[in-house]
PDB file of N, CA and C in Angstrom:
ATOM      1  N   LYS A   9     146.465 119.124  90.481  1.00 81.00           N
ATOM      2  CA  LYS A   9     147.877 119.460  91.511  1.00 81.00           C
ATOM      3  C   LYS A   9     148.826 118.898  92.508  1.00 81.00           C
ATOM      4  N   ASN A  10     148.366 117.649  92.899  1.00 86.00           N
ATOM      5  CA  ASN A  10     148.897 116.866  93.657  1.00 86.00           C
ATOM      6  C   ASN A  10     149.847 116.418  93.331  1.00 86.00           C
ATOM      7  N   TYR A  11     149.554 115.729  91.259  1.00 91.00           N
ATOM      8  CA  TYR A  11     150.329 115.301  91.442  1.00 91.00           C
ATOM      9  C   TYR A  11     150.718 115.707  89.129  1.00 91.00           C
ATOM     10  N   PRO A  12     151.848 116.547  89.624  1.00 96.00           N
ATOM     11  CA  PRO A  12     151.835 117.656  88.302  1.00 96.00           C
ATOM     12  C   PRO A  12     152.702 116.994  87.443  1.00 96.00           C
ATOM     13  N   ALA A  13     153.344 116.137  87.120  1.00 96.00           N
ATOM     14  CA  ALA A  13     154.261 115.578  85.970  1.00 96.00           C
ATOM     15  C   ALA A  13     153.574 114.079  85.388  1.00 96.00           C
ATOM     16  N   CYS A  14     154.065 113.867  84.260  1.00 96.00           N
ATOM     17  CA  CYS A  14     153.902 112.979  83.574  1.00 96.00           C
ATOM     18  C   CYS A  14     154.397 111.511  84.519  1.00 96.00           C
ATOM     19  N   GLU A  15     153.361 110.227  84.667  1.00 94.00           N
ATOM     20  CA  GLU A  15     153.605 109.363  85.536  1.00 94.00           C
ATOM     21  C   GLU A  15     154.589 108.653  84.741  1.00 94.00           C
ATOM     22  N   ILE A  16     154.211 108.640  83.368  1.00 94.00           N
ATOM     23  CA  ILE A  16     156.149 107.971  82.718  1.00 94.00           C
ATOM     24  C   ILE A  16     156.781 108.284  82.315  1.00 94.00           C
ATOM     25  N   CYS A  17     156.735 109.552  81.951  1.00 93.00           N
ATOM     26  CA  CYS A  17     158.061 110.743  81.468  1.00 93.00           C
ATOM     27  C   CYS A  17     158.451 111.624  82.373  1.00 93.00           C
ATOM     28  N   GLY A  18     157.642 112.059  83.238  1.00 93.00           N
ATOM     29  CA  GLY A  18     157.843 112.893  84.149  1.00 93.00           C
ATOM     30  C   GLY A  18     157.679 114.096  83.488  1.00 93.00           C
ATOM     31  N   THR A  19     157.888 114.738  82.626  1.00 95.00           N
ATOM     32  CA  THR A  19     156.811 116.824  82.118  1.00 95.00           C
ATOM     33  C   THR A  19     156.240 116.573  82.569  1.00 95.00           C
ATOM     34  N   ARG A  20     156.180 117.594  82.659  1.00 96.00           N
ATOM     35  CA  ARG A  20     155.187 118.524  83.331  1.00 96.00           C
ATOM     36  C   ARG A  20     154.322 119.463  81.253  1.00 96.00           C
ATOM     37  N   GLU A  21     154.015 119.785  81.070  1.00 96.00           N
ATOM     38  CA  GLU A  21     154.002 120.472  80.368  1.00 96.00           C
ATOM     39  C   GLU A  21     152.792 119.342  79.120  1.00 96.00           C
ATOM     40  N   GLY A  22     152.051 119.539  79.029  1.00 96.00           N
ATOM     41  CA  GLY A  22     150.601 119.162  77.472  1.00 96.00           C
ATOM     42  C   GLY A  22     149.832 118.204  78.601  1.00 96.00           C
ATOM     43  N   LEU A  23     149.619 118.198  80.207  1.00 97.00           N
ATOM     44  CA  LEU A  23     149.264 117.423  80.445  1.00 97.00           C
ATOM     45  C   LEU A  23     147.908 116.657  80.767  1.00 97.00           C
ATOM     46  N   GLN A  24     147.366 115.642  81.307  1.00 96.00           N
ATOM     47  CA  GLN A  24     146.322 114.862  80.783  1.00 96.00           C
ATOM     48  C   GLN A  24     145.920 114.118  81.606  1.00 96.00           C
ATOM     49  N   VAL A  25     144.684 114.063  82.339  1.00 96.00           N
ATOM     50  CA  VAL A  25     144.172 112.949  83.095  1.00 96.00           C
ATOM     51  C   VAL A  25     143.492 111.940  82.809  1.00 96.00           C
ATOM     52  N   HIS A  26     144.467 110.574  82.804  1.00 97.00           N
ATOM     53  CA  HIS A  26     144.095 108.838  82.272  1.00 97.00           C
ATOM     54  C   HIS A  26     142.558 108.429  83.576  1.00 97.00           C
ATOM     55  N   HIS A  27     141.927 108.184  83.220  1.00 96.00           N
ATOM     56  CA  HIS A  27     140.395 107.162  84.290  1.00 96.00           C
ATOM     57  C   HIS A  27     141.519 105.780  83.228  1.00 96.00           C
ATOM     58  N   VAL A  28     142.003 105.101  84.771  1.00 96.00           N
ATOM     59  CA  VAL A  28     142.692 103.835  84.703  1.00 96.00           C
ATOM     60  C   VAL A  28     141.957 102.561  84.164  1.00 96.00           C
ATOM     61  N   ALA A  29     140.615 102.580  85.034  1.00 95.00           N
ATOM     62  CA  ALA A  29     139.424 102.044  84.283  1.00 95.00           C
ATOM     63  C   ALA A  29     138.783 102.542  83.702  1.00 95.00           C
ATOM     64  N   SER A  30     138.404 103.055  82.492  1.00 93.00           N
ATOM     65  CA  SER A  30     137.979 103.727  81.459  1.00 93.00           C
ATOM     66  C   SER A  30     136.539 104.234  82.287  1.00 93.00           C
ATOM     67  N   TYR A  31     135.702 105.358  81.781  1.00 91.00           N
ATOM     68  CA  TYR A  31     135.138 106.163  82.734  1.00 91.00           C
ATOM     69  C   TYR A  31     133.608 105.576  81.724  1.00 91.00           C
ATOM     70  N   SER A  32     133.555 105.824  79.904  1.00 91.00           N
ATOM     71  CA  SER A  32     132.495 104.758  79.644  1.00 91.00           C
ATOM     72  C   SER A  32     132.059 103.429  80.423  1.00 91.00           C
ATOM     73  N   GLN A  33     132.629 102.033  80.990  1.00 93.00           N
ATOM     74  CA  GLN A  33     132.629 100.897  81.670  1.00 93.00           C
ATOM     75  C   GLN A  33     132.855 101.329  83.244  1.00 93.00           C
ATOM     76  N   HIS A  34     132.821 102.803  83.818  1.00 95.00           N
ATOM     77  CA  HIS A  34     133.173 102.970  85.200  1.00 95.00           C
ATOM     78  C   HIS A  34     132.882 104.566  85.690  1.00 95.00           C
ATOM     79  N   PRO A  35     131.389 104.983  85.005  1.00 95.00           N
ATOM     80  CA  PRO A  35     131.421 105.955  85.479  1.00 95.00           C
ATOM     81  C   PRO A  35     131.382 106.045  86.872  1.00 95.00           C
ATOM     82  N   GLU A  36     131.077 105.383  87.681  1.00 97.00           N
ATOM     83  CA  GLU A  36     131.008 104.770  89.226  1.00 97.00           C
ATOM     84  C   GLU A  36     132.860 105.958  89.747  1.00 97.00           C
ATOM     85  N   LYS A  37     133.546 105.765  88.985  1.00 96.00           N
ATOM     86  CA  LYS A  37     135.445 105.824  89.223  1.00 96.00           C
ATOM     87  C   LYS A  37     135.823 107.306  88.683  1.00 96.00           C
ATOM     88  N   GLU A  38     134.741 108.256  88.064  1.00 95.00           N
ATOM     89  CA  GLU A  38     135.223 109.423  87.702  1.00 95.00           C
ATOM     90  C   GLU A  38     136.559 110.546  87.869  1.00 95.00           C
ATOM     91  N   CYS A  39     136.012 110.108  89.542  1.00 94.00           N
ATOM     92  CA  CYS A  39     136.084 111.435  90.306  1.00 94.00           C
ATOM     93  C   CYS A  39     137.457 110.339  91.448  1.00 94.00           C
ATOM     94  N   ASP A  40     137.122 109.189  91.773  1.00 96.00           N
ATOM     95  CA  ASP A  40     138.095 108.494  92.569  1.00 96.00           C
ATOM     96  C   ASP A  40     139.405 108.811  91.716  1.00 96.00           C
ATOM     97  N   PRO A  41     140.128 108.891  93.294  1.00 94.00           N
ATOM     98  CA  PRO A  41     141.785 109.058  93.326  1.00 94.00           C
ATOM     99  C   PRO A  41     142.629 108.254  92.489  1.00 94.00           C
ATOM    100  N   GLY A  42     142.028 106.950  93.211  1.00 94.00           N
ATOM    101  CA  GLY A  42     142.879 105.467  92.506  1.00 94.00           C
ATOM    102  C   GLY A  42     142.971 105.127  91.615  1.00 94.00           C
ATOM    103  N   ASN A  43     141.413 105.992  90.284  1.00 96.00           N
ATOM    104  CA  ASN A  43     140.776 105.346  88.878  1.00 96.00           C
ATOM    105  C   ASN A  43     141.895 106.332  88.388  1.00 96.00           C
ATOM    106  N   LEU A  44     142.551 107.995  88.793  1.00 96.00           N
ATOM    107  CA  LEU A  44     143.085 109.258  87.768  1.00 96.00           C
ATOM    108  C   LEU A  44     144.697 107.910  87.573  1.00 96.00           C
ATOM    109  N   ALA A  45     144.782 109.000  86.878  1.00 97.00           N
ATOM    110  CA  ALA A  45     146.518 108.438  86.599  1.00 97.00           C
ATOM    111  C   ALA A  45     146.694 110.438  85.694  1.00 97.00           C
ATOM    112  N   THR A  46     147.757 111.075  86.088  1.00 97.00           N
ATOM    113  CA  THR A  46     148.527 111.823  85.421  1.00 97.00           C
ATOM    114  C   THR A  46     149.481 111.701  83.529  1.00 97.00           C
ATOM    115  N   LEU A  47     148.968 111.525  82.836  1.00 97.00           N
ATOM    116  CA  LEU A  47     149.961 111.650  82.068  1.00 97.00           C
ATOM    117  C   LEU A  47     150.317 112.764  80.519  1.00 97.00           C
ATOM    118  N   CYS A  48     151.257 112.859  79.976  1.00 97.00           N
ATOM    119  CA  CYS A  48     151.268 113.689  78.651  1.00 97.00           C
ATOM    120  C   CYS A  48     150.406 113.545  77.842  1.00 97.00           C
ATOM    121  N   GLY A  49     150.077 114.309  76.724  1.00 97.00           N
ATOM    122  CA  GLY A  49     149.701 114.815  76.230  1.00 97.00           C
ATOM    123  C   GLY A  49     150.841 114.133  74.251  1.00 97.00           C
ATOM    124  N   PRO A  50     149.509 114.432  73.530  1.00 94.00           N
ATOM    125  CA  PRO A  50     150.356 114.845  72.264  1.00 94.00           C
ATOM    126  C   PRO A  50     150.681 115.634  71.601  1.00 94.00           C
ATOM    127  N   ALA A  51     150.933 117.091  72.678  1.00 91.00           N
ATOM    128  CA  ALA A  51     151.770 118.274  72.416  1.00 91.00           C
ATOM    129  C   ALA A  51     153.804 117.671  72.889  1.00 91.00           C
ATOM    130  N   VAL A  52     153.330 116.621  73.682  1.00 91.00           N
ATOM    131  CA  VAL A  52     155.001 116.281  74.487  1.00 91.00           C
ATOM    132  C   VAL A  52     155.003 114.646  73.472  1.00 91.00           C
ATOM    133  N   ASN A  53     154.632 113.708  74.372  1.00 93.00           N
ATOM    134  CA  ASN A  53     155.897 112.215  74.626  1.00 93.00           C
ATOM    135  C   ASN A  53     154.654 111.453  74.372  1.00 93.00           C
ATOM    136  N   ASN A  54     153.351 112.437  74.805  1.00 96.00           N
ATOM    137  CA  ASN A  54     151.600 110.879  74.589  1.00 96.00           C
ATOM    138  C   ASN A  54     151.782 109.926  74.760  1.00 96.00           C
ATOM    139  N   CYS A  55     151.933 110.300  75.895  1.00 96.00           N
ATOM    140  CA  CYS A  55     152.301 108.627  76.915  1.00 96.00           C
ATOM    141  C   CYS A  55     150.894 108.767  77.528  1.00 96.00           C
ATOM    142  N   HIS A  56     149.876 109.123  77.156  1.00 97.00           N
ATOM    143  CA  HIS A  56     148.435 108.914  77.286  1.00 97.00           C
ATOM    144  C   HIS A  56     147.846 107.773  76.146  1.00 97.00           C
ATOM    145  N   PHE A  57     148.136 108.820  75.273  1.00 97.00           N
ATOM    146  CA  PHE A  57     147.560 107.492  74.543  1.00 97.00           C
ATOM    147  C   PHE A  57     148.311 105.949  73.952  1.00 97.00           C
ATOM    148  N   ILE A  58     149.545 106.536  74.639  1.00 96.00           N
ATOM    149  CA  ILE A  58     150.718 105.217  73.881  1.00 96.00           C
ATOM    150  C   ILE A  58     150.336 103.796  74.746  1.00 96.00           C
ATOM    151  N   PHE A  59     150.856 104.244  76.626  1.00 96.00           N
ATOM    152  CA  PHE A  59     150.212 104.031  77.272  1.00 96.00           C
ATOM    153  C   PHE A  59     149.455 103.629  78.144  1.00 96.00           C
ATOM    154  N   GLY A  60     148.483 104.496  78.207  1.00 96.00           N
ATOM    155  CA  GLY A  60     146.891 104.979  78.786  1.00 96.00           C
ATOM    156  C   GLY A  60     146.138 103.753  77.786  1.00 96.00           C
ATOM    157  N   HIS A  61     145.782 103.545  76.307  1.00 96.00           N
ATOM    158  CA  HIS A  61     145.292 103.011  75.111  1.00 96.00           C
ATOM    159  C   HIS A  61     145.936 102.659  74.866  1.00 96.00           C
ATOM    160  N   LEU A  62     146.985 102.076  74.690  1.00 96.00           N
ATOM    161  CA  LEU A  62     148.195 100.914  73.392  1.00 96.00           C
ATOM    162  C   LEU A  62     147.697 101.686  72.368  1.00 96.00           C
ATOM    163  N   PHE A  63     147.632 102.952  72.058  1.00 97.00           N
ATOM    164  CA  PHE A  63     147.970 103.292  70.704  1.00 97.00           C
ATOM    165  C   PHE A  63     146.508 103.258  70.082  1.00 97.00           C
ATOM    166  N   ASN A  64     145.661 103.028  70.957  1.00 97.00           N
ATOM    167  CA  ASN A  64     143.755 103.450  70.568  1.00 97.00           C
ATOM    168  C   ASN A  64     142.476 103.929  71.105  1.00 97.00           C
ATOM    169  N   TRP A  65     141.746 104.665  70.854  1.00 94.00           N
ATOM    170  CA  TRP A  65     141.510 105.568  72.423  1.00 94.00           C
ATOM    171  C   TRP A  65     140.196 105.007  72.501  1.00 94.00           C
ATOM    172  N   ARG A  66     139.933 103.772  71.659  1.00 94.00           N
ATOM    173  CA  ARG A  66     138.688 102.667  72.168  1.00 94.00           C
ATOM    174  C   ARG A  66     139.815 101.892  72.664  1.00 94.00           C
ATOM    175  N   ARG A  67     141.102 101.429  72.826  1.00 94.00           N
ATOM    176  CA  ARG A  67     141.458 100.640  73.512  1.00 94.00           C
ATOM    177  C   ARG A  67     141.700 101.160  74.890  1.00 94.00           C
ATOM    178  N   VAL A  68     141.901 100.336  76.321  1.00 92.00           N
ATOM    179  CA  VAL A  68     141.666 100.294  77.431  1.00 92.00           C
ATOM    180  C   VAL A  68     143.178  98.934  78.217  1.00 92.00           C
ATOM    181  N   ASN A  69     143.847  99.937  78.784  1.00 95.00           N
ATOM    182  CA  ASN A  69     145.085  98.829  79.293  1.00 95.00           C
ATOM    183  C   ASN A  69     144.759  98.373  80.521  1.00 95.00           C
ATOM    184  N   PRO A  70     144.351  97.178  80.569  1.00 94.00           N
ATOM    185  CA  PRO A  70     144.205  96.795  82.223  1.00 94.00           C
ATOM    186  C   PRO A  70     145.562  96.782  82.448  1.00 94.00           C
ATOM    187  N   ASP A  71     146.617  97.341  82.130  1.00 96.00           N
ATOM    188  CA  ASP A  71     148.207  96.264  83.165  1.00 96.00           C
ATOM    189  C   ASP A  71     148.230  98.055  82.910  1.00 96.00           C
ATOM    190  N   PHE A  72     147.780  99.090  82.918  1.00 96.00           N
ATOM    191  CA  PHE A  72     147.980 100.285  83.123  1.00 96.00           C
ATOM    192  C   PHE A  72     149.158 100.095  84.482  1.00 96.00           C
ATOM    193  N   ARG A  73     148.817 100.197  85.549  1.00 95.00           N
ATOM    194  CA  ARG A  73     149.650 100.120  86.666  1.00 95.00           C
ATOM    195  C   ARG A  73     151.089  99.997  86.962  1.00 95.00           C
ATOM    196  N   LEU A  74     150.839  98.897  85.823  1.00 95.00           N
ATOM    197  CA  LEU A  74     152.702  97.699  86.207  1.00 95.00           C
ATOM    198  C   LEU A  74     153.106  98.519  85.060  1.00 95.00           C
ATOM    199  N   ASP A  75     152.840  98.503  83.645  1.00 94.00           N
ATOM    200  CA  ASP A  75     153.192  99.297  82.585  1.00 94.00           C
ATOM    201  C   ASP A  75     153.799 100.694  83.049  1.00 94.00           C
ATOM    202  N   ALA A  76     153.107 101.574  83.826  1.00 93.00           N
ATOM    203  CA  ALA A  76     153.431 102.636  84.281  1.00 93.00           C
ATOM    204  C   ALA A  76     154.824 102.524  85.086  1.00 93.00           C
ATOM    205  N   ASP A  77     154.752 101.553  86.389  1.00 92.00           N
ATOM    206  CA  ASP A  77     156.089 101.160  87.163  1.00 92.00           C
ATOM    207  C   ASP A  77     157.038 101.174  85.965  1.00 92.00           C
ATOM    208  N   ILE A  78     156.679  99.917  84.907  1.00 93.00           N
ATOM    209  CA  ILE A  78     158.194  99.253  84.088  1.00 93.00           C
ATOM    210  C   ILE A  78     158.750 100.381  83.421  1.00 93.00           C
ATOM    211  N   TRP A  79     157.854 101.353  82.427  1.00 91.00           N
ATOM    212  CA  TRP A  79     158.945 102.692  81.796  1.00 91.00           C
ATOM    213  C   TRP A  79     159.375 103.296  82.814  1.00 91.00           C
ATOM    214  N   LYS A  80     158.527 103.342  83.029  1.00 87.00           N
ATOM    215  CA  LYS A  80     158.917 105.207  84.481  1.00 87.00           C
ATOM    216  C   LYS A  80     159.673 104.394  84.784  1.00 87.00           C
ATOM    217  N   GLY A  81     160.877 102.922  85.351  1.00 84.00           N
ATOM    218  CA  GLY A  81     162.041 102.503  85.830  1.00 84.00           C
ATOM    219  C   GLY A  81     162.811 103.433  84.141  1.00 84.00           C
ATOM    220  N   LYS A  82     162.652 102.233  83.052  1.00 85.00           N
ATOM    221  CA  LYS A  82     163.165 103.244  81.484  1.00 85.00           C
ATOM    222  C   LYS A  82     163.042 103.773  81.111  1.00 85.00           C
ATOM    223  N   VAL A  83     162.343 104.638  81.802  1.00 80.00           N
ATOM    224  CA  VAL A  83     162.178 106.535  81.150  1.00 80.00           C
ATOM    225  C   VAL A  83     163.967 107.069  81.951  1.00 80.00           C
ATOM    226  N   ASN A  84     163.493 106.564  83.170  1.00 73.00           N
ATOM    227  CA  ASN A  84     164.584 107.458  84.519  1.00 73.00           C
ATOM    228  C   ASN A  84     165.623 107.066  84.616  1.00 73.00           C
ATOM    229  N   ASP A  85     165.701 105.869  83.789  1.00 66.00           N
ATOM    230  CA  ASP A  85     167.551 105.312  84.164  1.00 66.00           C
ATOM    231  C   ASP A  85     168.925 106.182  83.587  1.00 66.00           C
TER     232      ASP A  85
END
């Protein structure tokens, strides 16, 4: 509710929650608001897969916040 759009492309469709620090490695951060990001999924631009997981669901993007800020600026210019 607090973040109703994809943090990268701004779409409001097909939204998913991304755990910045992966749940498998940091289960204690599962519901930490600072560890959550709203991203669109495969029905739209799939920012979750691309930016959150670097094209591989097993990967974690350690620079997610930095990448999100950079790409948000590029997409929204």
